[in-house]
Coordinates of C-alpha atoms in Angstrom, one line a residue:
Chain A
X1 CA 79.3 86.0 96.6
X2 CA 79.1 89.1 94.4
X3 CA 80.3 89.2 90.8
X4 CA 83.4 91.2 91.5
X5 CA 84.9 88.8 94.0
X6 CA 83.9 85.8 91.9
X7 CA 85.8 87.3 88.9
X8 CA 88.9 87.9 91.0
X9 CA 89.3 84.5 92.4
X10 CA 86.8 81.9 91.1
X11 CA 88.8 78.9 92.3
X12 CA 89.7 80.5 95.7
X13 CA 93.4 80.5 95.1
X14 CA 93.7 83.1 97.8
X15 CA 93.8 80.3 100.4
X16 CA 97.2 79.3 99.1
X17 CA 98.7 82.7 99.7
X18 CA 100.7 83.7 102.7
X19 CA 99.4 86.7 104.7
X20 CA 102.4 88.7 103.3
X21 CA 101.5 87.9 99.7
X22 CA 97.9 88.9 100.3
X23 CA 99.1 92.2 101.9
X24 CA 101.4 92.9 99.1
X25 CA 98.7 92.3 96.5
X26 CA 96.2 94.4 98.4
X27 CA 98.6 97.3 98.8
X28 CA 99.6 97.4 95.1
X29 CA 96.0 96.9 94.1
X30 CA 94.8 99.9 96.2
X31 CA 97.6 102.0 94.8
X32 CA 96.8 101.2 91.2
X33 CA 93.1 101.7 91.8
X34 CA 93.6 105.2 93.3
X35 CA 96.6 106.5 91.5
X36 CA 96.7 104.8 88.1
X37 CA 93.3 103.6 86.9
X38 CA 91.5 107.0 86.8
X39 CA 94.3 108.4 84.6
X40 CA 95.4 105.4 82.6
X41 CA 93.3 106.2 79.5
X42 CA 94.6 109.8 79.3
X43 CA 98.2 108.9 79.9
X44 CA 97.9 106.2 77.2
X45 CA 96.5 108.6 74.7
X46 CA 99.1 111.2 75.5
X47 CA 101.8 108.6 75.0
X48 CA 103.8 109.5 78.1
X49 CA 104.8 107.6 81.1
X50 CA 103.9 109.5 84.3
X51 CA 107.3 109.7 85.8
X52 CA 105.9 111.0 89.1
X53 CA 104.8 107.4 89.7
X54 CA 108.5 106.2 89.8
X55 CA 109.3 107.4 93.3
X56 CA 105.9 106.2 94.5
X57 CA 106.5 102.7 93.2
X58 CA 110.0 102.8 94.7
X59 CA 108.6 103.9 98.1
X60 CA 106.2 100.9 98.0
X61 CA 109.2 98.7 97.4
X62 CA 108.1 97.4 93.9
X63 CA 111.6 97.6 92.3
X64 CA 113.7 94.5 92.9
X65 CA 111.2 93.3 95.5
X66 CA 112.5 89.7 95.3
X67 CA 116.1 90.7 95.9
X68 CA 117.7 90.4 99.4
X69 CA 117.5 93.3 101.8
X70 CA 121.2 94.1 101.5
X71 CA 120.6 95.1 97.9
X72 CA 117.5 97.2 98.6
X73 CA 115.0 94.4 98.0
X74 CA 112.3 93.1 100.3
X75 CA 113.1 89.4 99.9
X76 CA 109.6 88.8 98.5
X77 CA 108.5 85.3 97.3
X78 CA 108.1 84.6 93.6
X79 CA 104.3 84.4 94.1
X80 CA 104.4 87.8 95.8
X81 CA 106.4 89.2 93.0
X82 CA 103.9 87.7 90.5
X83 CA 101.0 89.3 92.4
X84 CA 102.7 92.7 92.1
X85 CA 102.9 92.3 88.4
X86 CA 99.3 91.2 88.2
X87 CA 98.1 94.3 90.1
X88 CA 100.3 96.7 88.1
X89 CA 99.0 95.3 84.8
X90 CA 95.5 95.6 86.0
X91 CA 96.3 99.3 85.7
X92 CA 98.2 99.1 82.4
X93 CA 100.6 96.8 80.7
X94 CA 103.0 99.7 80.3
X95 CA 103.2 100.3 84.0
X96 CA 104.0 96.6 84.5
X97 CA 106.5 96.8 81.8
X98 CA 108.4 99.6 83.5
X99 CA 108.6 97.6 86.7
X100 CA 109.3 94.3 84.9
X101 CA 112.3 95.7 83.0
X102 CA 113.6 97.5 86.0
X103 CA 113.3 94.5 88.3
X104 CA 113.5 91.3 86.2
X105 CA 115.8 92.5 83.4
X106 CA 118.1 95.3 84.5
X107 CA 118.3 94.6 88.3
X108 CA 118.3 90.9 87.8
X109 CA 121.1 91.1 85.3
X110 CA 123.3 93.0 87.8
X111 CA 122.2 90.7 90.6
X112 CA 122.9 87.5 88.8
X113 CA 126.0 88.4 86.6
X114 CA 127.4 91.5 88.4
X115 CA 130.4 91.8 90.8
X116 CA 129.7 92.6 94.4
X117 CA 130.8 96.2 93.9
X118 CA 128.5 96.5 90.9
X119 CA 125.6 95.1 93.0
X120 CA 126.2 97.5 95.8
X121 CA 126.6 100.4 93.5
X122 CA 123.6 99.9 91.3
X123 CA 121.0 97.8 93.1
X124 CA 120.1 99.9 96.1
X125 CA 119.9 103.1 93.9
X126 CA 117.7 101.2 91.4
X127 CA 115.4 99.9 94.2
X128 CA 115.0 103.5 95.4
X129 CA 114.0 104.4 91.9
X130 CA 116.8 107.0 91.7
X131 CA 118.2 105.0 88.8
X132 CA 116.1 103.4 86.1
X133 CA 117.5 100.7 83.9
X134 CA 116.8 99.4 80.5
X135 CA 117.9 96.1 78.8
X136 CA 119.4 96.2 75.3
X137 CA 119.2 92.8 73.7
X138 CA 116.9 93.1 70.7
X139 CA 118.3 94.7 67.5
X140 CA 116.7 96.1 64.4
X141 CA 117.8 92.9 62.6
X142 CA 117.8 90.5 65.5
X143 CA 114.6 89.9 67.4
X144 CA 113.6 86.2 67.8
X145 CA 117.1 85.3 66.9
X146 CA 119.2 87.3 69.4
X147 CA 122.3 85.2 68.8
X148 CA 122.5 87.0 65.4
X149 CA 123.2 90.3 67.2
X150 CA 125.6 92.7 65.5
X151 CA 126.6 94.8 68.5
X152 CA 130.2 94.4 69.3
X153 CA 132.3 95.0 72.4
X154 CA 136.0 95.1 71.4
X155 CA 138.6 94.9 74.1
X156 CA 140.8 97.9 74.6
X157 CA 143.6 98.5 77.1
X158 CA 141.4 99.9 79.7
X159 CA 138.1 98.3 78.9
X160 CA 135.8 97.9 75.9
X161 CA 134.5 99.9 73.0
X162 CA 130.9 99.1 72.2
X163 CA 129.2 99.8 68.9
X164 CA 125.8 98.7 67.5
X165 CA 122.1 99.5 67.7
X166 CA 119.3 98.2 69.9
X167 CA 115.6 98.4 69.2
X168 CA 112.3 98.1 71.1
X169 CA 114.0 98.9 74.3
X170 CA 111.5 99.6 77.1
X171 CA 112.5 102.5 79.4
X172 CA 115.2 103.5 76.9
X173 CA 114.6 107.2 77.3
X174 CA 113.8 107.0 81.0
X175 CA 116.9 105.1 82.0
X176 CA 120.1 106.3 83.6
X177 CA 121.8 102.9 82.9
X178 CA 121.5 100.3 80.2
X179 CA 122.4 96.7 80.4
X180 CA 123.8 96.2 76.9
X181 CA 124.4 92.7 75.4
X182 CA 127.3 92.6 72.8
X183 CA 129.6 90.1 71.3
X184 CA 133.3 90.3 72.3
X185 CA 136.4 89.7 70.2
X186 CA 135.8 86.0 70.4
X187 CA 132.1 86.3 69.4
X188 CA 130.9 85.5 72.9
X189 CA 127.9 87.4 74.2
X190 CA 128.7 89.5 77.3
X191 CA 126.7 92.0 79.3
X192 CA 127.8 95.5 80.0
X193 CA 126.5 98.3 82.2
X194 CA 126.5 101.4 80.1
X195 CA 125.6 104.8 81.8
X196 CA 123.4 106.7 79.4
X197 CA 125.7 109.8 79.6
X198 CA 128.5 107.8 78.1
X199 CA 129.8 109.7 75.0
X200 CA 128.5 108.0 71.8
X201 CA 125.4 106.6 73.6
X202 CA 122.0 107.9 72.3
X203 CA 118.4 106.9 73.0
X204 CA 115.6 107.8 70.6
X205 CA 112.0 107.4 71.6
X206 CA 109.8 105.4 69.2
X207 CA 106.8 107.7 68.7
X208 CA 104.7 105.7 66.3
X209 CA 103.3 103.0 68.6
X210 CA 99.6 102.2 68.6
X211 CA 100.2 99.9 71.5
X212 CA 101.8 100.1 75.0
X213 CA 101.6 103.9 74.7
X214 CA 102.1 104.5 78.4
X215 CA 105.5 102.7 78.1
X216 CA 108.6 104.5 76.8
X217 CA 110.1 102.4 74.0
X218 CA 113.3 103.5 72.4
X219 CA 116.1 102.8 70.0
X220 CA 119.6 102.8 71.4
X221 CA 122.6 103.8 69.3
X222 CA 126.0 103.0 70.6
X223 CA 128.6 104.7 68.5
X224 CA 132.0 103.6 69.7
X225 CA 131.0 103.9 73.3
X226 CA 134.0 103.5 75.6
X227 CA 133.4 101.8 78.9
X228 CA 135.9 100.7 81.6
X229 CA 136.6 97.1 82.4
X230 CA 134.3 97.5 85.4
X231 CA 131.4 97.9 83.1
X232 CA 131.5 94.2 82.2
X233 CA 129.1 91.9 84.1
X234 CA 131.8 89.4 84.9
X235 CA 129.7 86.3 85.3
X236 CA 127.8 86.9 82.0
X237 CA 128.9 84.6 79.2
X238 CA 127.0 83.4 76.1
X239 CA 123.4 83.7 75.0
X240 CA 122.3 81.8 78.1
X241 CA 122.9 84.9 80.3
X242 CA 120.4 87.3 78.7
X243 CA 118.0 84.4 78.3
X244 CA 118.2 83.8 82.1
X245 CA 117.0 87.4 82.5
X246 CA 114.3 86.9 80.0
X247 CA 113.0 83.9 81.9
X248 CA 112.6 86.1 84.9
X249 CA 110.7 88.8 82.9
X250 CA 108.5 86.2 81.2
X251 CA 107.6 84.7 84.6
X252 CA 106.4 88.2 85.6
X253 CA 104.4 88.5 82.3
X254 CA 102.6 85.2 83.1
X255 CA 101.2 86.9 86.2
X256 CA 100.9 90.4 84.8
X257 CA 98.5 89.6 82.0
X258 CA 96.1 88.0 84.5
X259 CA 95.6 91.5 85.8
X260 CA 94.8 93.0 82.4
X261 CA 92.3 90.2 81.8
X262 CA 90.7 90.6 85.2
X263 CA 90.3 94.3 84.6
X264 CA 88.6 93.6 81.3
X265 CA 86.2 91.1 82.6
X266 CA 85.3 93.2 85.7
X267 CA 84.5 96.2 83.5
X268 CA 82.4 94.1 81.1
X269 CA 80.5 92.3 83.9
X270 CA 79.4 95.7 85.3
X271 CA 78.5 96.9 81.8
X272 CA 76.3 93.9 80.8
X273 CA 74.3 94.2 84.0
X274 CA 73.3 97.8 83.3
X275 CA 73.3 98.0 79.5
X276 CA 69.8 97.3 78.2
X277 CA 69.1 96.1 74.7
X278 CA 65.9 94.6 73.3
X279 CA 64.1 95.2 76.6
X280 CA 66.5 93.4 78.9
X281 CA 70.0 93.7 80.4
X282 CA 72.7 92.2 78.2
X283 CA 73.5 89.9 81.2
X284 CA 70.2 88.1 80.7
X285 CA 71.1 86.9 77.2
X286 CA 72.7 83.6 76.4
X287 CA 75.2 85.0 73.9
X288 CA 76.6 87.4 76.5
X289 CA 76.6 84.8 79.2
X290 CA 78.6 82.4 77.0
X291 CA 81.1 85.1 76.2
X292 CA 81.6 86.1 79.9
X293 CA 81.9 82.5 81.1
X294 CA 84.4 82.0 78.3
X295 CA 86.5 84.9 79.5
X296 CA 86.2 83.6 83.1
X297 CA 87.3 80.2 82.1
X298 CA 90.4 81.5 80.3
X299 CA 91.2 83.7 83.4
X300 CA 91.0 80.7 85.7
X301 CA 93.3 78.7 83.5
X302 CA 95.7 81.7 83.4
X303 CA 95.6 82.0 87.2
X304 CA 96.3 78.2 87.7
X305 CA 99.3 78.4 85.4
X306 CA 100.6 81.4 87.2
X307 CA 100.2 80.0 90.7
X308 CA 101.8 76.6 89.8
X309 CA 104.7 78.3 88.1
X310 CA 105.2 80.4 91.2
X311 CA 105.3 77.3 93.3
X312 CA 107.8 75.7 91.0
X313 CA 109.9 78.8 91.1
X314 CA 109.9 78.8 94.9
X315 CA 110.7 75.1 95.0
X316 CA 113.7 75.8 92.7
X317 CA 112.5 73.3 90.1
X318 CA 111.2 75.7 87.5
X319 CA 112.4 74.9 84.0
X320 CA 112.5 77.7 81.3
X321 CA 110.3 75.7 78.8
X322 CA 107.5 75.7 81.5
X323 CA 107.8 79.5 81.6
X324 CA 107.7 79.5 77.8
X325 CA 104.5 77.5 77.7
X326 CA 102.8 79.7 80.3
X327 CA 104.0 83.0 78.7
X328 CA 102.7 81.8 75.3
X329 CA 99.3 80.7 76.6
X330 CA 98.7 83.5 79.2
X331 CA 99.6 86.3 76.9
X332 CA 97.4 84.9 74.1
X333 CA 94.5 84.2 76.5
X334 CA 94.6 87.7 77.9
X335 CA 94.6 89.1 74.4
X336 CA 91.5 87.0 73.6
X337 CA 89.8 88.1 76.8
X338 CA 90.5 91.7 76.0
X339 CA 89.2 91.3 72.4
X340 CA 86.0 89.7 73.7
X341 CA 85.5 92.5 76.2
X342 CA 86.1 95.2 73.6
X343 CA 83.5 93.5 71.4
X344 CA 80.8 93.3 74.1
X345 CA 81.2 97.0 74.9
X346 CA 80.1 97.7 71.3
X347 CA 80.7 101.3 70.2
X348 CA 81.8 102.2 73.7
X349 CA 84.5 99.6 73.4
X350 CA 86.6 101.7 71.0
X351 CA 87.0 104.5 73.5
X352 CA 89.7 104.5 76.1
X353 CA 87.0 105.7 78.6
X354 CA 86.7 101.9 79.0
X355 CA 89.8 99.8 79.7
X356 CA 89.5 96.9 77.2
X357 CA 90.7 98.6 74.0
X358 CA 93.7 99.9 75.8
X359 CA 94.5 96.5 77.3
X360 CA 93.8 94.8 74.0
X361 CA 96.2 97.0 72.1
X362 CA 98.8 96.7 74.8
X363 CA 98.5 93.0 74.9
X364 CA 99.3 92.8 71.2
X365 CA 102.8 93.9 72.3
X366 CA 102.8 91.5 75.3
X367 CA 101.9 88.6 72.9
X368 CA 104.9 89.5 70.8
X369 CA 107.6 90.8 73.2
X370 CA 109.7 88.6 75.4
X371 CA 109.4 85.8 72.9
X372 CA 106.6 85.6 70.4
X373 CA 103.9 82.9 70.6
X374 CA 105.8 81.1 67.8
X375 CA 109.2 81.3 69.5
X376 CA 107.8 79.8 72.7
X377 CA 106.0 77.1 70.7
X378 CA 109.3 76.1 69.3
X379 CA 111.0 76.2 72.7
X380 CA 108.4 73.9 74.1
X381 CA 108.4 71.7 71.0
X382 CA 112.2 71.3 71.4
X383 CA 111.8 70.4 75.0
X384 CA 108.9 68.0 74.3
X385 CA 110.4 66.2 71.4
X386 CA 114.1 66.8 71.9
X387 CA 114.3 68.1 68.3
X388 CA 115.4 71.6 67.5
X389 CA 113.2 73.2 64.9
X390 CA 114.3 76.8 65.3
Chain B
X1 CA 106.7 109.1 123.4
X2 CA 104.9 105.8 123.8
X3 CA 101.6 105.5 121.9
X4 CA 99.1 102.7 122.0
X5 CA 96.8 102.3 119.0
X6 CA 93.6 100.3 119.6
X7 CA 92.8 98.5 116.3
X8 CA 89.6 96.6 115.6
X9 CA 89.2 94.2 112.7
X10 CA 85.9 94.7 110.9
X11 CA 84.2 93.3 107.8
X12 CA 85.3 95.1 104.6
X13 CA 82.7 97.9 104.0
X14 CA 82.2 96.5 100.5
X15 CA 81.2 93.0 101.8
X16 CA 77.7 91.9 101.4
X17 CA 76.5 91.1 104.9
X18 CA 74.4 88.0 105.7
X19 CA 72.9 87.1 109.1
X20 CA 74.1 83.9 110.8
X21 CA 71.8 81.0 111.6
X22 CA 70.9 82.0 115.2
X23 CA 70.0 85.6 114.1
X24 CA 72.3 87.4 116.5
X25 CA 75.3 88.2 114.4
X26 CA 76.7 88.2 110.9
X27 CA 77.8 85.1 109.0
X28 CA 81.6 85.4 109.0
X29 CA 82.5 82.8 106.3
X30 CA 83.8 84.2 103.1
X31 CA 84.1 87.7 104.6
X32 CA 87.1 89.9 103.8
X33 CA 88.3 91.6 106.9
X34 CA 90.0 95.0 107.2
X35 CA 91.2 97.3 109.8
X36 CA 88.4 99.7 111.0
X37 CA 89.1 102.7 108.7
X38 CA 88.9 105.2 111.7
X39 CA 91.5 103.1 113.5
X40 CA 93.7 103.5 110.4
X41 CA 93.6 107.2 110.9
X42 CA 94.5 106.7 114.5
X43 CA 97.5 104.5 113.5
X44 CA 98.7 106.9 110.9
X45 CA 98.6 109.8 113.4
X46 CA 100.5 107.7 115.9
X47 CA 103.2 106.9 113.2
X48 CA 103.5 110.6 112.4
X49 CA 103.9 111.5 116.0
X50 CA 106.6 108.8 116.4
X51 CA 108.4 110.2 113.3
X52 CA 108.3 113.6 114.9
X53 CA 109.1 112.8 118.6
X54 CA 110.6 109.3 118.5
X55 CA 109.4 106.6 120.8
X56 CA 107.2 103.6 120.2
X57 CA 103.9 102.7 118.6
X58 CA 102.2 99.5 119.9
X59 CA 99.1 98.2 118.2
X60 CA 96.6 96.4 120.4
X61 CA 93.8 94.3 119.0
X62 CA 91.2 92.0 120.5
X63 CA 89.5 89.0 118.8
X64 CA 90.0 85.5 117.5
X65 CA 93.0 84.3 115.4
X66 CA 91.7 86.0 112.3
X67 CA 92.6 89.3 113.9
X68 CA 96.3 88.5 113.3
X69 CA 95.9 89.8 109.8
X70 CA 94.8 93.2 111.1
X71 CA 97.8 93.1 113.5
X72 CA 100.2 92.2 110.7
X73 CA 98.8 95.1 108.6
X74 CA 99.3 97.5 111.5
X75 CA 102.9 96.3 111.8
X76 CA 103.3 96.6 108.0
X77 CA 102.1 100.2 108.2
X78 CA 104.8 100.8 110.7
X79 CA 103.8 99.9 114.3
X80 CA 106.8 98.6 116.2
X81 CA 105.1 95.7 117.9
X82 CA 101.6 94.5 118.9
X83 CA 99.6 92.9 121.6
X84 CA 96.9 90.5 120.6
X85 CA 94.2 89.9 123.2
X86 CA 93.1 86.5 121.9
X87 CA 89.5 85.4 122.5
X88 CA 86.7 83.7 120.7
X89 CA 84.2 85.3 123.1
X90 CA 81.8 88.0 122.0
X91 CA 82.3 90.9 124.3
X92 CA 80.4 94.1 124.9
X93 CA 82.0 97.5 124.7
X94 CA 82.4 97.6 128.5
X95 CA 84.4 94.4 128.6
X96 CA 86.5 95.4 125.5
X97 CA 87.4 98.6 127.2
X98 CA 88.4 96.7 130.4
X99 CA 90.6 94.3 128.5
X100 CA 92.2 97.1 126.5
X101 CA 92.6 99.1 129.7
X102 CA 94.4 96.2 131.4
X103 CA 96.9 96.0 128.5
X104 CA 97.4 99.8 128.6
X105 CA 98.1 99.6 132.4
X106 CA 100.6 96.8 131.9
X107 CA 102.3 98.6 129.0
X108 CA 102.2 102.2 130.2
X109 CA 101.5 105.0 127.7
X110 CA 101.7 108.7 126.9
X111 CA 98.9 108.6 124.5
X112 CA 96.2 106.2 123.3
X113 CA 94.7 106.7 119.9
X114 CA 91.8 104.8 118.3
X115 CA 89.0 105.4 115.9
X116 CA 86.0 107.4 116.8
X117 CA 83.9 104.4 116.2
X118 CA 84.1 101.0 114.5
X119 CA 82.2 100.7 111.2
X120 CA 80.7 97.3 112.1
X121 CA 78.6 98.1 115.2
X122 CA 78.9 101.9 115.1
X123 CA 78.7 101.9 118.9
X124 CA 81.4 104.6 119.4
X125 CA 81.8 103.3 123.0
X126 CA 85.3 101.8 123.4
X127 CA 87.4 104.9 123.1
X128 CA 85.4 106.9 125.7
X129 CA 85.0 103.9 128.0
X130 CA 88.7 103.2 127.8
X131 CA 89.5 106.7 129.1
X132 CA 87.1 106.2 132.0
X133 CA 88.7 102.8 132.8
X134 CA 92.1 104.4 132.9
X135 CA 91.0 107.6 134.5
X136 CA 92.6 109.8 131.9
X137 CA 91.2 112.7 129.8
X138 CA 89.5 111.9 126.5
X139 CA 89.1 113.9 123.3
X140 CA 86.8 112.3 120.8
X141 CA 86.2 112.8 117.1
X142 CA 89.5 114.5 116.5
X143 CA 90.1 116.3 113.2
X144 CA 93.4 117.9 113.9
X145 CA 96.0 117.2 116.5
X146 CA 99.0 119.0 117.9
X147 CA 101.1 117.5 120.6
X148 CA 103.5 119.5 122.7
X149 CA 106.0 117.0 124.0
X150 CA 107.7 119.5 126.3
X151 CA 104.6 120.6 128.2
X152 CA 103.0 117.2 127.7
X153 CA 99.8 118.6 126.4
X154 CA 97.7 118.0 123.4
X155 CA 95.6 120.5 121.4
X156 CA 92.9 118.9 119.4
X157 CA 90.3 120.2 117.0
X158 CA 87.0 118.2 117.4
X159 CA 84.2 118.1 114.9
X160 CA 80.8 119.1 116.1
X161 CA 77.6 119.5 114.2
X162 CA 78.2 122.6 112.2
X163 CA 81.1 123.8 114.3
X164 CA 84.5 122.8 115.5
X165 CA 85.9 122.9 119.0
X166 CA 89.4 123.3 120.2
X167 CA 90.3 121.2 123.2
X168 CA 93.4 121.1 125.3
X169 CA 94.3 118.2 127.6
X170 CA 97.3 116.9 129.5
X171 CA 99.0 113.6 128.7
X172 CA 98.4 110.8 129.1
X173 CA 95.1 110.9 127.3
X174 CA 92.8 108.9 125.0
X175 CA 92.0 110.4 121.6
X176 CA 89.6 109.1 119.0
X177 CA 90.2 109.8 115.3
X178 CA 87.8 111.2 112.8
X179 CA 88.1 111.0 109.0
X180 CA 90.1 113.9 107.7
X181 CA 92.7 113.7 110.5
X182 CA 95.2 112.4 107.9
X183 CA 95.7 110.2 104.8
X184 CA 96.8 106.8 106.0
X185 CA 100.0 105.5 104.2
X186 CA 100.2 102.4 102.1
X187 CA 102.1 99.6 103.8
X188 CA 105.3 99.2 101.8
X189 CA 106.6 95.9 100.6
X190 CA 109.8 95.9 102.8
X191 CA 107.6 96.8 105.8
X192 CA 105.1 94.0 104.9
X193 CA 108.0 91.6 105.0
X194 CA 109.5 93.1 108.2
X195 CA 106.1 92.9 109.9
X196 CA 106.6 89.1 110.0
X197 CA 109.5 89.5 112.3
X198 CA 108.0 92.1 114.6
X199 CA 107.0 90.9 118.1
X200 CA 103.4 90.1 118.8
X201 CA 102.5 89.4 122.5
X202 CA 99.4 87.2 122.9
X203 CA 97.3 87.8 126.0
X204 CA 94.2 86.0 127.2
X205 CA 91.3 87.6 129.0
X206 CA 92.1 85.4 132.0
X207 CA 95.6 86.8 132.2
X208 CA 94.2 90.3 132.1
X209 CA 91.6 89.5 134.8
X210 CA 88.7 90.3 132.5
X211 CA 85.6 88.2 132.6
X212 CA 83.1 87.5 129.8
X213 CA 79.8 88.2 131.6
X214 CA 78.0 90.6 129.3
X215 CA 76.2 93.7 130.5
X216 CA 74.6 94.1 127.1
X217 CA 74.0 91.5 124.5
X218 CA 72.6 91.4 121.0
X219 CA 69.1 90.0 121.1
X220 CA 68.5 89.9 117.4
X221 CA 70.1 91.2 114.2
X222 CA 68.1 91.7 111.1
X223 CA 68.8 93.1 107.7
X224 CA 67.0 96.3 106.7
X225 CA 63.8 95.4 104.9
X226 CA 64.0 95.4 101.2
X227 CA 63.0 98.6 99.5
X228 CA 59.7 98.1 97.6
X229 CA 60.2 98.5 93.8
X230 CA 59.8 102.0 92.4
X231 CA 56.8 103.0 90.4
X232 CA 57.1 104.5 86.9
X233 CA 54.4 106.8 85.9
X234 CA 53.6 106.7 82.2
X235 CA 51.9 109.2 79.9
X236 CA 52.3 112.8 78.9
X237 CA 54.6 114.9 81.0
X238 CA 51.7 117.1 82.1
X239 CA 49.6 114.3 83.4
X240 CA 52.5 112.4 85.0
X241 CA 53.7 115.5 86.9
X242 CA 50.2 116.1 88.2
X243 CA 50.0 112.4 89.2
X244 CA 53.4 112.6 90.9
X245 CA 52.4 115.6 92.9
X246 CA 49.2 114.0 94.0
X247 CA 51.0 110.8 95.1
X248 CA 53.7 112.8 97.0
X249 CA 50.9 114.6 98.7
X250 CA 48.4 111.9 99.4
X251 CA 50.4 108.7 99.6
X252 CA 53.9 109.7 100.6
X253 CA 52.6 112.7 102.5
X254 CA 55.8 114.7 101.9
X255 CA 54.2 117.6 100.2

């Protein structure tokens, strides 16, 4: 077999996929290869998300792909959804983030906690990409400890008035709707659907990022935003509700980062075969071989975690701490793979003409968001030892 | 309008080909299979015609069970249903055309589209032979296609060496697609999922009354001989250029 196919699937996990899962993966991969990869470096430098991709992604059926057809989804399996995330992130983590937040956070929140009329109103439009969603949980002073949020939703006669600020909100300035988490009069966390045109709602793009530059990240300001009673996600109650959404998104990350790592290794493997130093290709040196085999070994471990997590998801036996462990280890492993790739490319490695530095800088975000390495360590520690050390 | 699209499953063009142990075919283990790219153009054109005129697009493929993947992909791109002529036998172009022709006769059709050739054996036989089997007009290597549903005629632009030819033909007819006819769509996720539920009729050669006695068979298949390593001339540019010209003249005999 040739190097490229060996990198993609060293342990032949392909045989465990259904024909539909393979077809979905190949479709998204082809799309990303043709439409995204050639421009990713430029988009990243320019710090813009190419919004022309949104209708294309919607046409492909990426948004809410796991949801039932009546809500605009494709009823895709968890493994199939994971493969979409992998292929999008092969292009760029920012592209995957847009799709992750739309599907796993915003649409999932409506699907899981929304009323039937909310689902029918929002989900098909979001699946068609006509409406982009964002997810407001993190605050300037509440990151790893979301229970300490200050945003309040106080009951009025006709609904709620929401005030507070949210930070690091992916899609903030692209979105037409925000799922905002706030504490009610009793201090219970509830979810609200807030249209961005609501008076008092403002999104401000964060311009200073040196990571995830293709993704739009914003601050949200809610200054006495009045919403009707119908904005409340009726089934949401307590911190467990947003955390259930995060479990979905983290599941997608477990798969997504595999794609970034695969892209790094594929690029480096090509490079070391042609780059000559000291009279021989880099590939014929022991130091380089060790590094590439190291990268491959990490990727295989990442793939095995992702596949098994997908099977647990589909069996309905997935436990959130398992997602925590996999998110923690896959994000970190992908970051390490990208760093190794960057290093092997030498001087060329610092240019976005090559993928690894872009992936590497993006993955610094992925390693942090949706639960830092440390937060997931403590989540697994609590599960393992039945002692809460948070 | 009822359109049949003849689809062949071929090894991915990026696959590294190895010869099998008896030296008459390729080793198929570990190969990634795709739809013949020219057949994809044919399928895309059929889907566009259906979008314009309504009707039905039926994909027809011949081969062992692995061919199901190409069939599913055709359905995911948008074909309404499919016929799988299931056989393990190696057929020549004449038998393939007979088998496809038998399905076409059973199905009935206004138009048959297929690729101008398959990228595995490059024979470019099946489309033309199929038209002969069915006794209908054929237009091959089509670059541009206009269908007039009212008058039931097609106008097709064909690619010739250094020229193009405009051809008119009545329906029903067989047309073979050339690269450039269109840009095939991506199968969308909902369509990939729906493809599972679309009907696929399985036929055997026996049912179609087609035998397996070959008129032509592959005697031997060999890989192209490896290119000898290049030579690098060393020295001052003036000398090396002179030496290069001498070699091109005396050894390569191209100057």
